[in-house]
């Protein structure tokens, strides 16, 4: 029995297995200012029923457009706040950070819990053993109104990670390698269960790994406490000790190459943040490498967006924020920032950006001709200092 | 159930940022999304597309963000259905909820369809026809066909909102 089958069986109250269609009540229903606004519109204008079966299960997070980027965004957020008030939804987190960070930080997601989230990166909470699945706005409306959704129990691909990445490689490089091994749609309708060394990794690194599972199409991802996943469809093994610093080339998350293959590409922008790599450790690592290299290259504009208020506070308290600001870095409020191309650093036609986030689709962060390289905070710092992509091992050793 | 219209051909892994770029999500109302449909992949698509047209694509259509606006944008632009080699799961659910039929072809449908071809998508006969040939379609789940015919699970739910539409279907 896989971890995912076990969690579904517990929730449904009988033994279920991969391929079964189940109607299941989640432990948590997470909506944000995007999916929540859509869900609310669905209830009011299309379903004709505005009801929340169990308001205690609902977590509302404002992260995509904070502070509001448009009148439309502000109006929708105000409406969502009134909705929460009217229906007794008390787990409301405004301007506190990215929903996936909040789910873990506040303990809403924990081992064995089933989390239905109105966001594709909901599998991130698999880092703490929760089974998180992403949905669209109508499904979130259904989940709130009926308290359940239909789901097909997915088969599992076991991803065994051997050892730890060696600096200057990081968990992000391992995650990118995983994406390239499995491919953009390679885990469609499937769960990823991580075994091996991962259960001993830092929480943030586990979140980075589970977060990128979305980019191979995985329905969910979870760090399994098991030695081996019994009943897995197949197993992929990645030796983290030998993963090189790498990037996803513009256009495709699974087009992963060692940084050494793209050396010399000129960079105009650097974005450090998002649910993938916007935590304290990421900011501290970025600041440290950037300082070690003598600060940023003159023509590179850098935006740092903390994943949450808690992470920002840690970086304020130990001086990371001051060091970043002194180097000319724009430190933005916690949230999704420019990751989805809405505000706080949208890219123009000629921009080439190194981003620590999770998507580099054409147009993702702005103009469709702008180029986005996905990388670790270390590779991003080296690019920020050099003004071009460069193998971190050449300048930092390792 | 069958659809006929001109085909607009796209590639593999067309993500929802291409279907409706993020910068429009909170700039325009939910009813104006059609004007920006597919502009992340082809800025002229909204001018080219006609009511009833069909999108044809490769693998993993609709991957990426869970934004349901992707389905709304295609429907508002007049797209009748999408034929692809495979679909991303959140997009598939969103389309099921909103009644946009998504048909999986038995291979890569671009082998028999070129951009601008007039195509016919025969959902009951499970075949995609174009001037240069035809390709079989995979049999969709029966509950999906029921939902598409009814205009989507959301439409079904609005007619009988007291119980989840997936439970109501059991008795129907």
Coordinates of C-alpha atoms in Angstrom, one line a residue:
Chain A
X1 CA 0.0 0.0 0.0
X2 CA 1.4 3.4 -0.9
X3 CA 1.4 6.4 1.5
X4 CA -1.2 8.0 -0.7
X5 CA -3.5 5.0 -0.7
X6 CA -3.1 4.8 3.1
X7 CA -4.2 8.4 3.5
X8 CA -7.1 8.0 1.2
X9 CA -8.2 4.8 2.9
X10 CA -8.1 6.5 6.2
X11 CA -10.2 9.5 5.0
X12 CA -12.7 7.3 3.1
X13 CA -13.0 4.8 6.0
X14 CA -12.4 1.7 3.8
X15 CA -9.5 0.2 1.9
X16 CA -9.1 2.0 -1.4
X17 CA -6.4 1.7 -4.0
X18 CA -5.0 3.3 -7.1
X19 CA -7.6 3.8 -9.8
X20 CA -10.6 3.9 -7.4
X21 CA -12.9 6.9 -7.7
X22 CA -13.7 8.1 -4.2
X23 CA -15.8 10.9 -2.8
X24 CA -13.7 12.2 0.0
X25 CA -13.8 15.0 2.7
X26 CA -10.5 16.8 3.0
X27 CA -9.1 18.0 6.3
X28 CA -8.2 21.4 4.8
X29 CA -9.7 23.5 2.0
X30 CA -7.3 26.2 1.0
X31 CA -8.3 29.1 -1.3
X32 CA -6.3 32.2 -2.2
X33 CA -7.2 35.6 -3.6
X34 CA -7.3 34.1 -7.1
X35 CA -9.0 30.7 -6.7
X36 CA -11.1 32.0 -3.8
X37 CA -12.5 34.9 -5.9
X38 CA -13.3 32.4 -8.7
X39 CA -15.0 30.1 -6.2
X40 CA -17.0 32.9 -4.7
X41 CA -18.2 34.0 -8.2
X42 CA -19.1 30.4 -9.0
X43 CA -21.2 30.1 -5.8
X44 CA -23.0 33.4 -6.3
X45 CA -23.4 33.8 -10.0
X46 CA -23.5 30.2 -11.4
X47 CA -24.3 27.6 -8.7
X48 CA -26.8 29.9 -6.9
X49 CA -25.8 28.5 -3.5
X50 CA -23.6 30.3 -1.1
X51 CA -22.8 28.0 1.7
X52 CA -19.7 26.7 3.6
X53 CA -20.3 23.3 5.0
X54 CA -17.4 23.4 7.5
X55 CA -15.8 26.9 7.9
X56 CA -13.2 25.5 10.2
X57 CA -11.6 23.6 7.4
X58 CA -11.3 26.6 5.1
X59 CA -8.0 28.5 5.0
X60 CA -8.1 31.8 3.1
X61 CA -4.7 33.3 2.0
X62 CA -4.0 36.5 0.1
X63 CA -0.8 36.1 -1.7
X64 CA -1.1 36.3 -5.5
X65 CA -1.9 40.0 -5.7
X66 CA -0.6 41.6 -2.5
X67 CA -0.7 44.5 -2.0
X68 CA -3.5 44.6 -4.6
X69 CA -2.2 45.2 -8.1
X70 CA -5.4 46.6 -9.6
X71 CA -8.8 47.9 -8.7
X72 CA -10.3 44.5 -9.8
X73 CA -7.9 42.7 -7.4
X74 CA -8.7 45.0 -4.5
X75 CA -12.4 44.6 -5.0
X76 CA -12.2 40.9 -5.2
X77 CA -10.2 40.7 -2.0
X78 CA -12.6 43.0 -0.1
X79 CA -15.4 40.8 -1.2
X80 CA -13.6 37.7 0.0
X81 CA -13.0 39.2 3.4
X82 CA -16.7 39.9 3.7
X83 CA -17.5 36.4 2.6
X84 CA -15.1 35.0 5.3
X85 CA -16.8 37.1 7.9
X86 CA -20.3 36.2 6.9
X87 CA -19.5 32.4 6.9
X88 CA -17.4 32.3 10.0
X89 CA -14.1 31.5 8.2
X90 CA -11.5 32.5 10.8
X91 CA -8.3 31.1 9.3
X92 CA -7.7 34.2 7.2
X93 CA -4.1 35.2 6.3
X94 CA -3.8 38.5 4.5
X95 CA -0.4 39.7 3.3
X96 CA 1.3 37.0 5.5
X97 CA 2.9 35.0 2.7
X98 CA 2.5 32.4 0.0
X99 CA -0.3 29.9 0.7
X100 CA 1.9 26.9 0.6
X101 CA 4.3 28.4 3.1
X102 CA 1.3 29.4 5.4
X103 CA -0.2 25.9 5.2
X104 CA 3.0 24.4 6.6
X105 CA 4.0 27.3 9.0
X106 CA 0.7 27.5 10.7
X107 CA 0.4 23.7 11.0
X108 CA -2.7 23.4 8.9
X109 CA -0.9 20.8 6.8
X110 CA 0.7 17.9 8.8
X111 CA 1.4 14.2 8.4
X112 CA -1.5 12.2 7.1
X113 CA -3.8 15.1 6.4
X114 CA -5.6 15.6 3.1
X115 CA -5.3 19.1 1.8
X116 CA -7.4 20.3 -1.1
X117 CA -6.0 23.6 -2.4
X118 CA -7.1 26.0 -5.0
X119 CA -3.6 26.3 -6.4
X120 CA -1.5 24.0 -8.5
X121 CA 1.5 23.9 -6.1
X122 CA -0.5 22.4 -3.3
X123 CA 1.7 19.3 -3.3
X124 CA 4.3 21.4 -1.6
X125 CA 2.8 20.4 1.8
X126 CA 3.9 16.8 1.1
X127 CA 7.1 18.0 2.8
X128 CA 5.4 17.5 6.1
X129 CA 3.7 14.2 5.1
X130 CA 0.4 15.8 4.1
X131 CA -1.3 14.8 0.8
X132 CA -1.9 18.1 -1.0
X133 CA -3.9 18.2 -4.3
X134 CA -4.5 21.3 -6.5
X135 CA -7.8 22.2 -8.0
X136 CA -9.5 25.1 -9.8
X137 CA -12.1 27.6 -8.5
X138 CA -15.2 25.6 -9.2
X139 CA -13.9 22.5 -7.4
X140 CA -13.0 24.8 -4.5
X141 CA -16.6 26.1 -4.5
X142 CA -17.9 22.5 -4.6
X143 CA -15.5 21.5 -1.7
X144 CA -16.8 24.4 0.4
X145 CA -20.5 23.9 -0.4
X146 CA -20.6 20.0 -0.3
X147 CA -17.7 19.3 2.0
X148 CA -16.3 16.8 -0.4
X149 CA -14.9 16.2 -3.9
X150 CA -14.6 13.2 -6.2
X151 CA -11.0 12.1 -6.7
X152 CA -9.3 9.2 -8.4
X153 CA -6.7 7.6 -6.2
X154 CA -3.5 8.0 -8.1
X155 CA -0.8 5.4 -8.7
X156 CA 2.6 6.3 -7.2
X157 CA 6.0 6.8 -8.7
X158 CA 8.7 6.3 -6.0
X159 CA 11.5 8.8 -6.3
X160 CA 14.5 7.7 -4.3
X161 CA 17.0 10.3 -3.4
X162 CA 20.5 9.1 -2.5
X163 CA 22.7 11.3 -0.4
X164 CA 22.7 15.1 -0.2
X165 CA 23.7 17.8 -2.7
X166 CA 27.2 19.1 -2.3
X167 CA 27.6 22.9 -2.2
X168 CA 27.4 24.8 -4.4
X169 CA 24.7 22.4 -5.6
X170 CA 21.5 22.7 -3.6
X171 CA 18.1 21.0 -3.1
X172 CA 16.8 23.1 -6.0
X173 CA 19.3 21.5 -8.4
X174 CA 18.2 18.1 -7.2
X175 CA 14.6 19.1 -7.8
X176 CA 15.3 20.4 -11.3
X177 CA 17.2 17.2 -12.1
X178 CA 14.1 15.3 -10.9
X179 CA 11.9 17.3 -13.2
X180 CA 14.2 16.6 -16.2
X181 CA 14.3 12.9 -15.4
X182 CA 10.5 12.5 -15.2
X183 CA 9.6 15.2 -17.8
X184 CA 6.9 17.8 -18.0
X185 CA 3.9 15.5 -18.2
X186 CA 5.7 12.4 -17.0
X187 CA 3.8 12.0 -13.7
X188 CA 0.4 13.1 -15.0
X189 CA -2.4 11.7 -12.8
X190 CA 0.2 10.2 -10.6
X191 CA 1.6 10.8 -7.1
X192 CA 5.3 11.1 -6.3
X193 CA 6.5 9.6 -3.1
X194 CA 10.0 10.6 -2.0
X195 CA 12.2 8.1 -0.2
X196 CA 15.8 7.8 0.7
X197 CA 17.8 10.6 2.3
X198 CA 15.0 13.2 1.9
X199 CA 13.3 12.5 5.2
X200 CA 16.5 13.9 6.9
X201 CA 16.6 17.0 4.8
X202 CA 15.7 20.5 6.1
X203 CA 12.1 21.4 5.9
X204 CA 12.7 24.1 3.3
X205 CA 14.6 21.7 1.1
X206 CA 11.8 19.2 1.3
X207 CA 9.3 21.9 0.3
X208 CA 11.4 22.8 -2.7
X209 CA 11.4 19.2 -3.9
X210 CA 7.7 18.6 -3.4
X211 CA 6.9 22.0 -5.0
X212 CA 8.6 21.1 -8.2
X213 CA 6.6 17.8 -8.4
X214 CA 3.8 20.0 -9.8
X215 CA 6.0 20.6 -12.9
X216 CA 6.0 17.0 -13.9
X217 CA 2.2 16.9 -13.6
X218 CA 2.1 15.1 -10.3
X219 CA -1.3 15.1 -8.6
X220 CA 0.4 15.1 -5.3
X221 CA 3.8 14.5 -3.8
X222 CA 4.8 13.4 -0.3
X223 CA 7.9 12.7 1.6
X224 CA 7.3 9.1 2.6
X225 CA 8.7 7.9 5.9
X226 CA 9.0 4.4 4.5
X227 CA 12.2 2.8 3.3
X228 CA 10.5 1.6 0.1
X229 CA 7.1 2.4 -1.3
X230 CA 5.2 -0.9 -1.5
X231 CA 3.0 -0.9 -4.5
X232 CA 4.7 1.8 -6.5
X233 CA 4.2 1.7 -10.2
X234 CA 7.9 2.4 -10.8
X235 CA 11.0 3.9 -9.2
X236 CA 13.3 6.7 -10.2
X237 CA 16.6 7.1 -8.4
X238 CA 18.5 10.3 -8.2
X239 CA 22.0 10.5 -6.7
X240 CA 22.0 14.0 -5.1
X241 CA 25.7 13.8 -4.4
X242 CA 26.5 14.1 -8.1
X243 CA 23.9 16.6 -9.1
X244 CA 25.6 19.6 -10.7
X245 CA 24.4 23.2 -10.4
X246 CA 21.8 23.4 -13.2
X247 CA 19.2 25.6 -14.8
X248 CA 15.9 25.1 -16.7
X249 CA 16.3 26.9 -20.0
X250 CA 13.6 29.4 -21.0
X251 CA 10.3 28.0 -22.1
X252 CA 10.3 24.6 -20.5
X253 CA 10.8 23.6 -16.8
X254 CA 12.1 20.2 -17.9
X255 CA 14.7 21.5 -20.2
X256 CA 17.4 21.2 -17.6
X257 CA 21.1 21.6 -18.3
X258 CA 24.2 22.1 -16.2
X259 CA 25.0 25.8 -15.7
X260 CA 28.3 25.1 -17.4
X261 CA 26.4 24.7 -20.7
X262 CA 24.8 28.1 -20.7
X263 CA 27.7 30.1 -19.4
X264 CA 28.0 33.6 -20.8
X265 CA 24.2 34.2 -21.2
X266 CA 23.8 37.9 -20.2
X267 CA 21.3 38.5 -17.4
X268 CA 19.3 41.7 -16.7
X269 CA 17.1 40.6 -13.8
X270 CA 17.3 38.2 -10.8
X271 CA 14.2 37.1 -8.8
X272 CA 14.7 35.3 -5.5
X273 CA 11.5 34.2 -3.9
X274 CA 8.3 32.2 -4.3
X275 CA 7.0 29.0 -2.7
X276 CA 10.0 27.2 -4.2
X277 CA 12.9 29.2 -2.8
X278 CA 11.7 32.3 -0.9
X279 CA 12.6 31.1 2.6
X280 CA 15.1 32.6 5.1
X281 CA 17.8 30.1 4.1
X282 CA 17.4 31.0 0.5
X283 CA 17.7 34.7 1.2
X284 CA 20.6 34.2 3.5
X285 CA 22.4 32.0 1.0
X286 CA 21.8 34.5 -1.8
X287 CA 23.0 37.4 0.3
X288 CA 26.1 35.5 1.4
X289 CA 27.2 34.4 -2.1
X290 CA 26.5 37.8 -3.5
X291 CA 28.7 39.5 -0.9
X292 CA 31.4 37.0 -1.3
X293 CA 31.5 37.9 -5.0
X294 CA 31.7 41.6 -4.3
X295 CA 28.0 42.5 -4.8
X296 CA 25.8 42.7 -7.8
X297 CA 26.8 43.6 -11.3
X298 CA 25.8 47.2 -12.1
X299 CA 23.2 46.5 -14.8
X300 CA 21.4 43.6 -13.0
X301 CA 18.1 44.5 -11.2
X302 CA 17.4 42.2 -8.3
X303 CA 14.1 41.5 -6.5
X304 CA 13.8 39.4 -3.4
X305 CA 10.3 38.3 -2.3
X306 CA 10.1 36.5 1.1
X307 CA 7.8 33.5 1.1
X308 CA 6.2 34.7 4.3
X309 CA 6.2 37.3 7.0
X310 CA 7.8 34.8 9.4
X311 CA 10.6 34.2 6.9
X312 CA 11.0 37.9 6.3
X313 CA 11.2 38.6 10.1
X314 CA 14.0 36.0 10.4
X315 CA 15.9 37.8 7.7
X316 CA 15.3 41.2 9.3
X317 CA 16.4 40.0 12.7
X318 CA 19.7 38.6 11.7
X319 CA 20.6 41.4 9.3
X320 CA 20.1 39.6 5.9
X321 CA 17.6 42.2 4.8
X322 CA 19.9 45.1 5.6
X323 CA 22.8 43.5 3.8
X324 CA 20.5 42.9 0.7
X325 CA 19.2 46.5 0.8
X326 CA 22.7 47.9 1.1
X327 CA 23.6 46.0 -2.1
X328 CA 20.8 47.6 -4.0
X329 CA 18.4 44.7 -3.9
X330 CA 14.7 45.5 -3.8
X331 CA 13.2 43.5 -0.9
X332 CA 9.4 43.2 -1.5
X333 CA 6.6 42.3 0.8
X334 CA 5.9 38.6 1.3
X335 CA 3.8 36.9 -1.4
X336 CA 4.0 35.5 -4.9
X337 CA 5.7 38.6 -6.3
X338 CA 6.5 38.6 -10.0
X339 CA 6.4 34.8 -10.3
X340 CA 3.1 34.9 -12.2
X341 CA 3.8 38.0 -14.2
X342 CA 1.3 40.3 -12.5
X343 CA 3.4 42.9 -10.6
X344 CA 6.6 43.6 -8.6
X345 CA 9.0 43.0 -11.4
X346 CA 7.3 42.1 -14.6
X347 CA 9.7 41.3 -17.4
X348 CA 10.0 43.3 -20.6
X349 CA 10.6 42.0 -24.1
X350 CA 14.4 42.0 -23.9
X351 CA 14.8 40.9 -20.3
X352 CA 16.7 37.8 -19.3
X353 CA 15.8 36.7 -15.8
X354 CA 17.3 34.1 -13.4
X355 CA 14.5 33.1 -11.1
X356 CA 14.5 30.8 -8.1
X357 CA 10.8 30.1 -8.7
X358 CA 9.2 27.1 -10.5
X359 CA 7.9 28.2 -13.9
X360 CA 9.6 29.6 -17.0
X361 CA 6.8 29.2 -19.6
X362 CA 6.8 31.8 -22.3
X363 CA 5.2 35.0 -20.9
X364 CA 5.1 33.6 -17.4
X365 CA 6.6 36.7 -15.8
X366 CA 5.7 39.2 -18.5
X367 CA 6.5 39.6 -22.1
X368 CA 6.4 36.3 -24.0
X369 CA 9.8 36.9 -25.5
X370 CA 11.5 37.5 -22.1
X371 CA 13.7 34.6 -21.1
X372 CA 13.5 32.9 -17.7
X373 CA 16.2 30.6 -16.4
X374 CA 15.1 28.7 -13.3
X375 CA 18.0 28.1 -10.8
X376 CA 19.0 27.9 -7.2
X377 CA 19.7 30.9 -5.0
X378 CA 23.4 30.2 -5.4
X379 CA 23.3 30.2 -9.1
X380 CA 21.1 33.3 -9.0
X381 CA 23.6 35.1 -6.8
X382 CA 26.5 34.2 -9.1
X383 CA 24.5 35.5 -12.1
X384 CA 23.6 38.7 -10.2
X385 CA 27.3 39.3 -9.4
X386 CA 28.7 38.4 -12.8
X387 CA 25.9 39.8 -15.0
X388 CA 25.9 36.5 -16.8
X389 CA 25.3 32.9 -16.1
X390 CA 28.3 31.2 -14.7
X391 CA 29.0 27.8 -13.1
X392 CA 29.1 28.4 -9.3
X393 CA 31.8 25.8 -9.0
X394 CA 34.2 28.0 -11.0
X395 CA 33.8 30.9 -8.7
X396 CA 33.0 29.4 -5.3
X397 CA 34.9 26.1 -5.5
X398 CA 33.3 22.7 -4.9
Chain B
X1 CA -22.1 14.8 -29.9
X2 CA -20.0 16.2 -32.7
X3 CA -18.2 19.4 -33.4
X4 CA -16.9 20.9 -36.6
X5 CA -14.8 24.0 -37.2
X6 CA -11.5 25.3 -38.2
X7 CA -8.5 23.8 -36.4
X8 CA -6.0 26.0 -34.5
X9 CA -2.9 23.9 -34.0
X10 CA -0.5 24.3 -31.0
X11 CA 2.4 22.3 -29.6
X12 CA 3.2 20.1 -26.6
X13 CA 2.9 21.3 -23.0
X14 CA 0.7 24.3 -23.7
X15 CA 0.4 25.8 -20.3
X16 CA -2.3 28.0 -18.8
X17 CA 0.0 31.0 -18.9
X18 CA -0.2 30.7 -22.7
X19 CA -4.0 30.1 -22.6
X20 CA -4.6 33.2 -20.5
X21 CA -1.5 35.2 -19.3
X22 CA -1.3 36.0 -15.6
X23 CA -1.3 39.7 -16.1
X24 CA -4.9 39.7 -17.3
X25 CA -6.3 37.6 -14.4
X26 CA -7.0 40.6 -12.2
X27 CA -7.0 43.3 -14.8
X28 CA -10.2 42.4 -16.6
X29 CA -13.5 40.9 -15.5
X30 CA -14.4 37.2 -15.7
X31 CA -16.5 37.9 -18.8
X32 CA -13.8 39.6 -20.8
X33 CA -11.3 36.8 -20.8
X34 CA -12.1 35.6 -24.3
X35 CA -10.4 38.7 -25.8
X36 CA -7.1 37.5 -24.4
X37 CA -7.5 33.7 -25.1
X38 CA -4.3 32.0 -26.2
X39 CA -2.5 35.3 -26.5
X40 CA 0.5 33.8 -24.6
X41 CA 1.1 31.5 -27.5
X42 CA -0.4 33.5 -30.4
X43 CA -1.2 37.2 -29.9
X44 CA -3.6 37.2 -32.9
X45 CA -5.6 34.2 -31.8
X46 CA -8.6 36.3 -30.5
X47 CA -9.0 37.9 -34.0
X48 CA -8.6 34.6 -35.9
X49 CA -10.8 32.3 -33.9
X50 CA -14.5 31.8 -34.9
X51 CA -17.4 30.3 -33.0
X52 CA -17.1 26.6 -33.0
X53 CA -13.4 26.3 -33.8
X54 CA -11.4 23.5 -32.5
X55 CA -8.0 23.6 -30.8
X56 CA -5.6 20.8 -31.7
X57 CA -2.4 20.2 -29.7
X58 CA 0.1 17.6 -28.5
X59 CA 0.9 16.3 -25.1
X60 CA 0.0 17.7 -21.7
X61 CA -2.3 20.5 -22.9
X62 CA -3.3 22.9 -20.0
X63 CA -0.4 22.2 -17.7
X64 CA 0.7 24.8 -15.1
X65 CA -1.4 27.1 -13.0
X66 CA -4.8 25.9 -11.8
X67 CA -6.5 29.1 -13.0
X68 CA -10.0 28.2 -14.2
X69 CA -9.9 31.4 -16.3
X70 CA -8.1 29.3 -18.9
X71 CA -11.2 27.3 -19.6
X72 CA -13.4 30.4 -19.4
X73 CA -11.2 32.2 -21.9
X74 CA -11.4 29.4 -24.5
X75 CA -15.1 29.1 -24.2
X76 CA -15.7 32.8 -24.4
X77 CA -13.5 32.9 -27.5
X78 CA -15.8 30.4 -29.1
X79 CA -13.7 27.2 -28.9
X80 CA -16.0 24.2 -29.1
X81 CA -13.6 21.5 -27.9
X82 CA -9.9 20.6 -27.6
X83 CA -8.3 17.6 -29.1
X84 CA -4.9 16.7 -27.8
X85 CA -2.7 13.7 -27.2
X86 CA -3.1 14.2 -23.4
X87 CA -4.3 16.8 -20.9
X88 CA -3.1 18.1 -17.6
X89 CA -5.4 17.0 -14.7
X90 CA -6.5 20.3 -13.1
X91 CA -7.3 21.7 -16.6
X92 CA -9.2 18.5 -17.3
X93 CA -11.3 19.0 -14.2
X94 CA -11.9 22.6 -14.8
X95 CA -13.1 21.9 -18.3
X96 CA -15.3 19.1 -17.0
X97 CA -16.9 21.5 -14.5
X98 CA -17.5 24.1 -17.2
X99 CA -18.5 21.8 -20.0
X100 CA -15.6 22.2 -22.4
X101 CA -15.1 18.8 -24.0
X102 CA -11.5 17.6 -24.1
X103 CA -10.8 14.6 -26.3
X104 CA -7.7 12.6 -26.2
X105 CA -6.5 11.4 -29.6
X106 CA -5.0 7.9 -30.0
X107 CA -1.8 9.5 -31.2
X108 CA -0.5 13.0 -31.9
X109 CA -3.5 14.7 -33.7
X110 CA -1.1 17.0 -35.4
X111 CA -0.1 14.1 -37.7
X112 CA -3.5 14.5 -39.5
X113 CA -4.4 18.1 -38.8
X114 CA -2.7 21.3 -40.1
X115 CA -3.5 24.8 -38.9
X116 CA -6.6 26.1 -40.6
X117 CA -8.0 22.7 -41.6
X118 CA -11.7 22.2 -41.3
X119 CA -12.1 19.3 -38.9
X120 CA -14.8 17.2 -37.5
X121 CA -14.7 15.8 -34.0
X122 CA -17.2 12.9 -33.6
X123 CA -17.4 12.2 -29.9
X124 CA -19.9 9.4 -30.3
X125 CA -18.0 7.8 -33.2
X126 CA -14.7 8.4 -31.5
X127 CA -12.9 9.9 -34.5
X128 CA -11.2 13.1 -35.6
X129 CA -11.6 13.8 -39.3
X130 CA -9.6 16.3 -41.4
X131 CA -9.0 16.8 -45.1
X132 CA -5.7 14.9 -44.8
X133 CA -6.9 12.0 -42.8
X134 CA -8.5 10.8 -39.6
X135 CA -7.4 9.6 -36.2
X136 CA -9.2 7.7 -33.5
X137 CA -10.2 9.3 -30.2
X138 CA -9.8 7.6 -26.9
X139 CA -13.1 6.7 -25.3
X140 CA -13.8 9.4 -22.6
X141 CA -15.2 8.3 -19.3
X142 CA -19.0 8.0 -19.5
X143 CA -19.5 10.5 -16.6
X144 CA -17.4 13.0 -18.6
X145 CA -19.6 12.7 -21.7
X146 CA -22.7 13.0 -19.5
X147 CA -21.3 16.2 -18.0
X148 CA -20.3 17.7 -21.3
X149 CA -23.7 17.0 -22.8
X150 CA -25.3 18.7 -19.8
X151 CA -23.0 21.8 -20.1
X152 CA -20.7 20.8 -17.3
X153 CA -20.9 19.6 -13.7
X154 CA -21.4 23.2 -12.6
X155 CA -24.5 23.5 -14.7
X156 CA -25.8 20.1 -13.4
X157 CA -25.1 21.3 -9.9
X158 CA -27.0 24.6 -10.4
X159 CA -30.1 22.6 -11.5
X160 CA -30.0 20.4 -8.4
X161 CA -27.8 22.2 -5.9
X162 CA -28.9 20.2 -2.9
X163 CA -26.4 17.4 -3.6
X164 CA -23.0 17.1 -5.3
X165 CA -23.4 16.6 -9.0
X166 CA -21.2 13.5 -8.9
X167 CA -23.6 11.8 -6.5
X168 CA -26.7 12.8 -8.5
X169 CA -25.1 11.2 -11.5
X170 CA -25.1 7.8 -9.7
X171 CA -28.9 7.7 -9.9
X172 CA -29.3 9.2 -13.3

